[in-house]
Coordinates of C-alpha atoms and ligand atoms in Angstrom, one line a residue:
M1 CA 0.0 0.0 0.0
E2 CA 1.4 3.4 -1.0
T3 CA 1.9 6.1 1.7
W4 CA 2.2 9.8 1.2
R5 CA 4.4 11.9 3.6
F6 CA 2.7 15.0 4.9
Q7 CA 4.6 17.2 7.4
E8 CA 6.6 14.4 9.0
E9 CA 3.5 12.2 9.2
T10 CA 2.4 9.6 6.8
I11 CA -1.2 8.9 5.9
L12 CA -1.9 5.5 4.7
L13 CA -3.5 6.1 1.3
M14 CA -5.6 3.7 -0.7
N15 CA -3.8 2.1 -3.5
T16 CA -3.6 4.9 -6.1
T17 CA -0.9 3.5 -8.3
R18 CA -2.8 3.8 -11.6
S19 CA -3.9 7.3 -10.7
N20 CA -0.3 8.3 -10.1
N21 CA 0.9 6.7 -13.3
L22 CA -1.8 8.4 -15.3
F23 CA -1.0 11.8 -13.7
S24 CA 2.7 11.5 -14.8
T25 CA 1.5 10.6 -18.3
A26 CA -1.1 13.3 -18.4
Q27 CA 1.5 16.0 -17.6
Q28 CA 3.3 15.1 -20.9
H29 CA 0.2 16.1 -22.9
I30 CA -1.8 18.6 -20.7
P31 CA -0.6 21.6 -18.8
G32 CA -0.3 20.4 -15.2
G33 CA -2.0 17.1 -16.3
V34 CA -5.4 18.7 -15.8
N35 CA -8.0 20.6 -17.9
S36 CA -8.8 22.9 -15.0
P37 CA -6.3 24.0 -12.4
V38 CA -8.3 23.4 -9.3
R39 CA -8.3 19.7 -10.0
A40 CA -4.5 19.5 -9.6
F41 CA -4.3 19.2 -5.8
K42 CA -1.7 21.9 -5.9
S43 CA -2.7 23.5 -2.6
V44 CA -3.4 20.3 -0.7
G45 CA -0.4 18.5 -2.1
G46 CA -0.1 15.0 -3.4
N47 CA -1.4 13.8 -6.8
P48 CA -4.9 14.2 -8.1
I49 CA -7.1 11.1 -8.2
F50 CA -8.2 10.0 -11.7
M51 CA -11.8 9.0 -11.7
K52 CA -13.4 6.2 -13.8
S53 CA -17.1 6.2 -12.9
A54 CA -19.7 7.7 -10.6
A55 CA -23.2 6.8 -9.4
G56 CA -25.4 8.5 -6.9
A57 CA -23.3 9.8 -4.0
Y58 CA -20.2 7.9 -5.1
L59 CA -17.1 8.2 -7.3
T60 CA -14.9 5.3 -8.3
D61 CA -11.3 6.0 -9.2
V62 CA -9.1 4.2 -11.7
D63 CA -7.7 2.0 -9.0
G64 CA -11.1 0.8 -7.9
N65 CA -11.4 3.0 -4.7
N66 CA -14.8 4.4 -3.9
Y67 CA -15.4 7.8 -2.4
V68 CA -18.4 9.7 -1.0
D69 CA -18.4 12.8 -3.3
F70 CA -18.6 16.3 -1.7
I71 CA -17.6 18.0 -5.0
N72 CA -20.3 16.7 -7.3
S73 CA -18.5 18.1 -10.4
W74 CA -18.1 21.5 -8.5
G75 CA -21.9 21.7 -8.2
P76 CA -23.8 20.3 -11.1
M77 CA -24.6 16.9 -9.8
I78 CA -27.3 17.9 -7.3
L79 CA -29.4 14.9 -8.2
G80 CA -26.5 12.5 -7.7
H81 CA -24.3 11.1 -10.4
C82 CA -25.9 9.4 -13.4
H83 CA -29.5 10.0 -12.4
P84 CA -31.4 7.6 -14.6
E85 CA -33.9 10.1 -15.9
V86 CA -31.1 12.5 -16.9
V87 CA -29.1 9.7 -18.6
D88 CA -32.2 8.5 -20.4
A89 CA -33.0 12.1 -21.6
M90 CA -29.5 12.4 -23.1
Q91 CA -29.7 8.9 -24.7
Q92 CA -33.1 9.6 -26.3
K93 CA -31.9 13.0 -27.6
M94 CA -28.7 11.4 -29.1
K95 CA -30.9 9.1 -31.2
E96 CA -32.1 12.2 -33.0
A97 CA -29.1 14.5 -33.2
I98 CA -25.9 15.7 -31.4
S99 CA -25.8 19.3 -32.6
F100 CA -27.5 21.5 -35.3
G101 CA -26.3 25.0 -34.8
A102 CA -30.0 25.9 -35.5
P103 CA -32.8 26.8 -33.2
T104 CA -34.8 23.9 -31.6
E105 CA -38.1 23.5 -29.8
L106 CA -36.3 22.2 -26.8
E107 CA -34.5 25.5 -26.3
I108 CA -37.9 27.2 -26.0
Q109 CA -39.1 24.6 -23.5
M110 CA -35.8 25.1 -21.5
A111 CA -36.2 28.9 -21.5
A112 CA -39.8 28.7 -20.4
L113 CA -38.9 26.2 -17.7
I114 CA -36.1 28.4 -16.4
K115 CA -38.4 31.4 -16.4
S116 CA -41.0 29.4 -14.4
M117 CA -38.3 28.7 -11.7
A118 CA -36.1 31.8 -11.7
P119 CA -37.8 35.0 -10.5
N120 CA -37.4 38.2 -12.5
V121 CA -36.1 36.7 -15.7
D122 CA -38.0 38.0 -18.8
L123 CA -35.5 36.7 -21.4
I124 CA -32.7 34.1 -21.1
R125 CA -29.8 33.3 -23.4
L126 CA -28.1 29.9 -23.2
V127 CA -24.3 29.6 -23.4
S128 CA -21.9 26.7 -22.7
S129 CA -20.3 27.7 -19.3
G130 CA -20.5 29.9 -16.3
T131 CA -17.6 31.9 -17.6
E132 CA -19.5 32.7 -20.8
A133 CA -22.6 33.6 -18.8
C134 CA -20.8 36.0 -16.5
M135 CA -18.6 37.7 -19.2
S136 CA -21.7 38.1 -21.4
A137 CA -23.7 39.6 -18.6
L138 CA -20.9 42.1 -17.8
R139 CA -20.6 43.1 -21.5
L140 CA -24.4 43.5 -21.6
A141 CA -24.4 45.7 -18.5
R142 CA -21.7 47.9 -20.0
G143 CA -23.5 48.1 -23.3
Y144 CA -26.8 48.9 -21.7
T145 CA -25.5 51.6 -19.3
G146 CA -22.7 53.0 -21.6
K147 CA -20.4 52.8 -18.6
N148 CA -17.1 50.9 -18.4
K149 CA -16.2 50.2 -14.8
F150 CA -17.7 47.5 -12.6
I151 CA -17.4 46.2 -9.0
K152 CA -16.5 42.7 -8.0
F153 CA -15.6 41.3 -4.6
E154 CA -12.3 40.0 -3.3
G155 CA -12.5 36.2 -3.2
C156 CA -15.4 35.9 -5.6
Y157 CA -14.9 34.1 -8.8
H158 CA -16.9 34.6 -12.0
G159 CA -15.0 32.4 -14.4
H160 CA -11.8 33.2 -16.2
A161 CA -12.8 36.1 -18.5
D162 CA -10.0 38.8 -18.2
A163 CA -12.0 41.4 -16.3
F164 CA -12.8 39.0 -13.5
L165 CA -9.3 37.8 -12.8
V166 CA -8.6 40.6 -10.3
K167 CA -8.5 39.5 -6.7
A168 CA -10.5 36.4 -7.6
G169 CA -11.3 33.4 -5.6
S170 CA -11.4 29.6 -6.4
G171 CA -8.1 28.5 -8.1
L172 CA -6.6 32.0 -8.0
A173 CA -6.9 32.1 -4.2
T174 CA -5.8 28.5 -4.0
F175 CA -2.6 29.3 -5.9
N176 CA -2.3 32.8 -4.5
I177 CA -2.4 34.4 -7.9
Q178 CA -2.9 38.1 -7.3
T179 CA -2.4 39.3 -10.8
V180 CA -2.7 37.1 -13.8
P181 CA -0.1 37.5 -16.6
G182 CA -1.9 38.3 -19.8
V183 CA -4.6 40.3 -18.2
T184 CA -3.7 43.8 -19.4
G185 CA -3.9 47.0 -17.3
G186 CA -6.4 48.3 -19.9
V187 CA -8.8 45.6 -18.8
S188 CA -8.1 45.4 -15.1
N189 CA -8.3 49.2 -14.7
D190 CA -12.0 49.0 -15.1
T191 CA -12.3 46.3 -12.5
L192 CA -13.0 47.8 -9.1
T193 CA -12.8 45.5 -6.0
A194 CA -14.1 45.6 -2.5
P195 CA -14.2 43.2 0.4
Y196 CA -17.2 40.9 0.5
N197 CA -19.8 41.9 3.2
N198 CA -18.5 45.5 3.3
L199 CA -21.1 48.0 2.1
E200 CA -19.1 51.1 3.1
A201 CA -16.3 50.1 0.7
V202 CA -18.9 49.9 -2.1
K203 CA -20.3 53.3 -1.3
K204 CA -16.8 54.7 -1.4
L205 CA -16.2 53.2 -4.9
F206 CA -19.4 54.8 -6.2
A207 CA -18.4 58.1 -4.7
E208 CA -14.9 57.9 -6.3
N209 CA -16.2 56.8 -9.7
Q210 CA -19.3 59.0 -10.1
N211 CA -21.4 57.9 -13.2
E212 CA -18.7 55.4 -14.3
I213 CA -19.9 52.2 -12.8
A214 CA -21.9 50.0 -15.1
A215 CA -22.5 47.1 -12.7
I216 CA -21.9 45.2 -9.5
I217 CA -21.4 41.5 -10.0
L218 CA -21.9 39.4 -6.9
E219 CA -21.9 35.8 -5.8
P220 CA -25.0 36.2 -3.6
V221 CA -23.8 33.4 -1.5
A222 CA -20.0 33.1 -2.0
G223 CA -18.6 29.7 -2.8
N224 CA -15.1 30.4 -4.0
M225 CA -13.5 31.2 -0.7
G226 CA -15.2 28.4 1.0
C227 CA -18.9 29.0 1.5
I228 CA -19.6 32.5 2.8
L229 CA -23.1 33.9 3.5
P230 CA -24.0 37.6 3.0
E231 CA -24.5 39.4 6.3
D232 CA -27.9 40.8 7.1
G233 CA -28.7 43.8 4.9
Y234 CA -25.7 43.4 2.7
V235 CA -27.3 42.3 -0.6
E236 CA -30.3 44.6 0.1
G237 CA -27.7 47.4 0.5
L238 CA -26.1 46.6 -2.9
R239 CA -29.5 46.5 -4.5
K240 CA -30.2 50.0 -3.1
L241 CA -26.8 51.4 -4.2
C242 CA -27.3 50.0 -7.8
D243 CA -30.7 51.7 -7.9
E244 CA -29.3 55.0 -6.6
H245 CA -26.3 55.0 -9.1
K246 CA -28.1 53.5 -12.1
A247 CA -25.8 50.4 -12.1
V248 CA -26.9 46.9 -13.1
L249 CA -27.0 44.4 -10.2
I250 CA -25.7 41.0 -11.6
F251 CA -26.1 37.9 -9.4
D252 CA -23.6 35.3 -10.4
E253 CA -25.7 32.3 -9.5
V254 CA -23.5 29.7 -11.3
M255 CA -23.2 27.9 -8.0
T256 CA -26.4 29.0 -6.2
G257 CA -28.8 28.8 -9.1
F258 CA -31.3 26.0 -8.8
R259 CA -29.2 24.7 -5.9
L260 CA -30.2 26.9 -2.9
A261 CA -33.9 26.9 -4.0
E262 CA -35.9 26.6 -7.2
G263 CA -35.4 30.3 -7.6
G264 CA -31.9 30.2 -6.3
A265 CA -30.5 33.0 -4.2
Q266 CA -33.0 35.5 -5.6
E267 CA -35.7 33.4 -3.9
K268 CA -33.7 32.5 -0.8
L269 CA -32.5 36.1 -0.1
K270 CA -35.6 37.7 -1.4
V271 CA -33.6 40.3 -3.5
N272 CA -34.1 40.6 -7.2
A273 CA -31.0 41.2 -9.4
D274 CA -31.3 42.9 -12.8
L275 CA -29.3 40.1 -14.5
V276 CA -28.6 36.6 -13.3
C277 CA -26.0 34.1 -14.5
Y278 CA -26.3 30.4 -14.4
G279 CA -24.1 27.3 -14.8
K280 CA -23.5 24.0 -13.2
V281 CA -26.9 22.6 -12.1
I282 CA -28.6 24.2 -15.2
G283 CA -26.8 21.6 -17.3
G284 CA -27.0 18.7 -15.0
G285 CA -23.4 17.9 -15.6
M286 CA -23.3 18.9 -19.3
P287 CA -21.9 22.2 -20.6
V288 CA -24.7 24.7 -20.2
G289 CA -24.6 28.2 -18.8
A290 CA -27.1 31.0 -19.2
F291 CA -27.7 34.7 -18.4
G292 CA -31.0 36.4 -18.3
G293 CA -33.1 39.1 -16.7
K294 CA -35.1 42.2 -17.4
K295 CA -36.4 42.5 -21.0
E296 CA -35.2 46.1 -21.5
I297 CA -31.6 45.0 -20.7
M298 CA -31.7 41.6 -22.4
E299 CA -33.0 43.2 -25.6
C300 CA -29.6 45.0 -26.0
I301 CA -28.2 41.5 -26.9
A302 CA -27.7 40.7 -30.6
P303 CA -29.5 40.0 -32.8
V304 CA -32.1 42.4 -31.2
G305 CA -29.5 44.9 -30.0
K306 CA -25.9 45.5 -30.7
V307 CA -24.2 43.9 -27.7
Y308 CA -22.7 40.9 -29.5
Q309 CA -22.6 37.5 -27.9
A310 CA -22.5 34.1 -29.6
G311 CA -21.7 30.4 -29.3
T312 CA -21.4 27.4 -31.7
L313 CA -22.8 25.0 -29.2
S314 CA -25.1 27.3 -27.2
G315 CA -28.3 25.4 -26.7
N316 CA -26.8 22.2 -27.8
P317 CA -29.6 19.6 -27.9
V318 CA -27.9 16.8 -25.8
A319 CA -26.6 19.3 -23.2
V320 CA -30.0 21.0 -22.9
A321 CA -31.7 17.6 -22.7
A322 CA -29.6 16.9 -19.6
G323 CA -30.3 20.3 -18.1
F324 CA -34.0 20.2 -18.9
A325 CA -34.4 16.8 -17.3
T326 CA -32.5 18.0 -14.2
L327 CA -34.5 21.2 -13.8
S328 CA -37.7 19.4 -14.4
I329 CA -37.0 16.9 -11.6
L330 CA -36.1 19.8 -9.3
K331 CA -39.2 21.7 -10.2
N332 CA -41.5 18.7 -9.8
N333 CA -40.0 17.7 -6.5
P334 CA -39.7 20.8 -4.3
K335 CA -39.2 18.6 -1.3
I336 CA -35.6 18.1 -2.6
Y337 CA -34.7 21.5 -1.3
T338 CA -36.1 21.0 2.2
D339 CA -34.4 17.5 2.3
L340 CA -31.1 19.0 1.3
E341 CA -31.5 21.7 4.0
A342 CA -32.2 19.0 6.6
T343 CA -29.2 17.0 5.5
S344 CA -27.1 20.2 5.7
N345 CA -28.2 20.8 9.3
I346 CA -27.4 17.2 10.3
L347 CA -24.0 17.4 8.7
K348 CA -23.2 20.7 10.3
Q349 CA -24.3 19.5 13.7
Q350 CA -22.3 16.3 13.6
L351 CA -19.2 18.0 12.2
H352 CA -19.4 20.5 15.0
E353 CA -19.8 17.9 17.7
T354 CA -17.0 15.7 16.4
L355 CA -14.5 18.5 15.8
D356 CA -15.4 20.2 19.1
A357 CA -14.9 16.8 20.9
K358 CA -11.4 16.8 19.4
G359 CA -10.7 20.3 20.5
I360 CA -10.3 21.5 16.9
T361 CA -11.3 25.1 16.6
H362 CA -13.4 25.6 13.5
T363 CA -16.3 27.4 12.1
I364 CA -18.8 26.0 9.6
N365 CA -20.6 28.1 7.0
H366 CA -23.6 26.5 5.4
I367 CA -26.8 27.2 3.5
G368 CA -28.8 24.6 1.6
S369 CA -26.5 22.0 0.1
M370 CA -23.4 24.3 0.3
I371 CA -21.2 23.9 3.3
S372 CA -17.5 24.5 4.2
V373 CA -15.4 23.9 7.3
H374 CA -12.9 26.6 8.2
F375 CA -10.2 25.8 10.8
G376 CA -9.8 28.8 13.1
E377 CA -11.9 30.5 15.8
H378 CA -12.9 33.6 14.0
K379 CA -16.0 34.0 11.8
V380 CA -15.4 33.7 8.1
I381 CA -17.2 36.6 6.4
D382 CA -14.8 37.6 3.6
F383 CA -11.6 36.6 1.8
E384 CA -9.3 38.0 4.5
T385 CA -10.9 36.0 7.2
A386 CA -11.0 32.9 5.0
A387 CA -7.3 33.3 4.2
A388 CA -6.5 33.7 7.9
C389 CA -7.7 30.2 8.7
D390 CA -5.4 27.3 9.2
I391 CA -5.0 26.2 5.5
A392 CA -2.3 23.7 6.3
L393 CA -4.7 22.0 8.8
F394 CA -7.4 21.9 6.1
N395 CA -4.9 20.3 3.7
K396 CA -4.1 17.6 6.3
F397 CA -7.8 17.1 6.9
F398 CA -8.4 16.8 3.2
H399 CA -5.9 14.0 2.8
H400 CA -7.1 12.3 5.9
M401 CA -10.7 12.3 4.6
L402 CA -9.5 11.2 1.1
S403 CA -7.6 8.3 2.6
K404 CA -10.9 7.2 4.3
G405 CA -12.9 7.5 1.1
I406 CA -14.4 10.9 1.5
Y407 CA -13.7 13.2 -1.5
L408 CA -13.7 16.9 -0.5
P409 CA -12.8 19.8 -2.7
P410 CA -9.0 19.9 -2.9
S411 CA -8.8 23.5 -1.6
A412 CA -9.8 25.4 1.5
Y413 CA -11.1 28.1 -0.8
E414 CA -14.0 26.0 -2.2
S415 CA -17.5 25.2 -1.1
W416 CA -18.4 21.6 -0.6
F417 CA -21.5 20.5 -2.5
F418 CA -23.7 17.5 -1.7
S419 CA -26.5 15.8 -3.7
I420 CA -29.8 14.3 -2.9
S421 CA -28.0 10.9 -2.9
L422 CA -26.1 11.8 0.3
G423 CA -28.0 9.7 2.8
E424 CA -27.5 8.4 6.4
K425 CA -25.0 5.8 5.4
E426 CA -22.8 8.3 3.6
I427 CA -23.0 10.8 6.5
E428 CA -22.1 8.0 8.9
K429 CA -19.1 7.0 6.8
T430 CA -18.1 10.7 6.6
M431 CA -18.4 11.2 10.4
D432 CA -16.5 7.9 11.1
A433 CA -13.6 9.4 9.0
V434 CA -13.8 12.7 10.9
K435 CA -13.7 10.9 14.2
K436 CA -10.4 9.3 13.2
F437 CA -8.8 12.7 12.3
Q438 CA -5.9 13.8 14.5
Ligands
KE4_510 P1 -17.4 27.7 -15.5 O1 -16.9 28.5 -16.6 O2 -16.3 26.9 -14.8 O3 -18.5 26.8 -15.9 O4 -18.0 28.7 -14.4 C1 -17.3 29.7 -13.8 C2 -17.9 30.1 -12.5 C3 -18.6 31.3 -12.5 N1 -19.2 31.7 -11.3 C4 -19.0 31.0 -10.2 C5 -19.7 31.5 -8.9 C6 -18.2 29.8 -10.2 O5 -18.1 29.1 -9.0 C7 -17.7 29.3 -11.4 C8 -16.8 28.1 -11.4 N2 -16.5 27.4 -10.2 C9 -15.3 26.7 -10.1 C10 -15.2 26.1 -8.7 N3 -15.1 27.0 -7.7 C11 -15.4 25.6 -11.2 C12 -14.3 24.5 -11.1 C13 -13.1 24.8 -12.0 O6 -12.7 25.9 -12.1 O7 -12.6 23.8 -12.5

């Protein structure tokens, strides 16, 4: 059995021989051996695990090890892996076509379904990723207002479009990338940043940039510096500031959309954005993103308006079939959300009790099926407090849990996601692993 040395200790890992061999081969063909940096285990150390299959709450790696999955493809798999109805929908669609590059009836049905679930969306445009959704929404807000600057929050991540790669979260926080080579000053000069949960800082930015700010883009519940909830009055305050300064309020609901509630964070927080971005759950694991909102803004998008946005595979039939099946199940089974909330409360309670019993200081942030454990005694309310936690202890915790068959996001700067497939058995297995942590 292979072991991996971590700070003078060794953690007995499962047999990951094939994963390790694949990783060294992958690096000969793919930068860092991965097609997205956060998968590389760079911050937690060790080699990434190569997966072979998944079902329900479980992943199986190429060495045959099984894991309870707390990443769920970074959010999409809210119904569990390979939900039969979603798989069937894709298989049926594939008997007809893979892609047209022409409009289809299913896209109308998908748009109507999204509008029936997401409040305050008059028009919606499908794209192929959360990045595309967010970058398009920002371009649209700029085109609609005629203003260039926008405000984002430190530690929030809105995909890898140039303008967003300023003090961003997710992989940039994980790798401590403060400025990204290739993002020009010309682009980043229009990106204004403020700490999350700090309304005064936003008021100051508006005062210093009178009539220049096109939009605020916000993760209404942050998930890219761990899970961080908006403090009371924060989102409402941003709504008010946008109204006062004629700026577009963009909710980046790529993580929270259709996950926190049928109507996502807009419903949960009872605050309406002007534009909302979706990804992850909307595609049920297939490449689908979307942005939508008020008619008067959305009609600035080509071909109606002049704000150009396009995509070869936007509305792809097979991807939309997966997304449509996923959203339909969520819409027709609203109890899913109360069940996920109940599971979240159980998980939080048992994590608290077990870590407290071990004398491990920690805080847990959670809402719906988003949760994260932060090692430290202070509240985690923004990037600074998230970064002030014991990251090394998280990394040790990560590998301990992995070696016990519990697959957490490989970074302290990520939210955990669980699916409806996470049941008592999986929670028991998870807590057994936590109990053995030292
Ligand atoms: P994608 O382009 O990766 O589909 O979505 C970008 C995005 C936009 N907005 C939010 C709030 C997001 O969390 C994301 C992507 N999330 C990361 C994980 N934190 C995806 C995982 C990855 O980068 O590989």
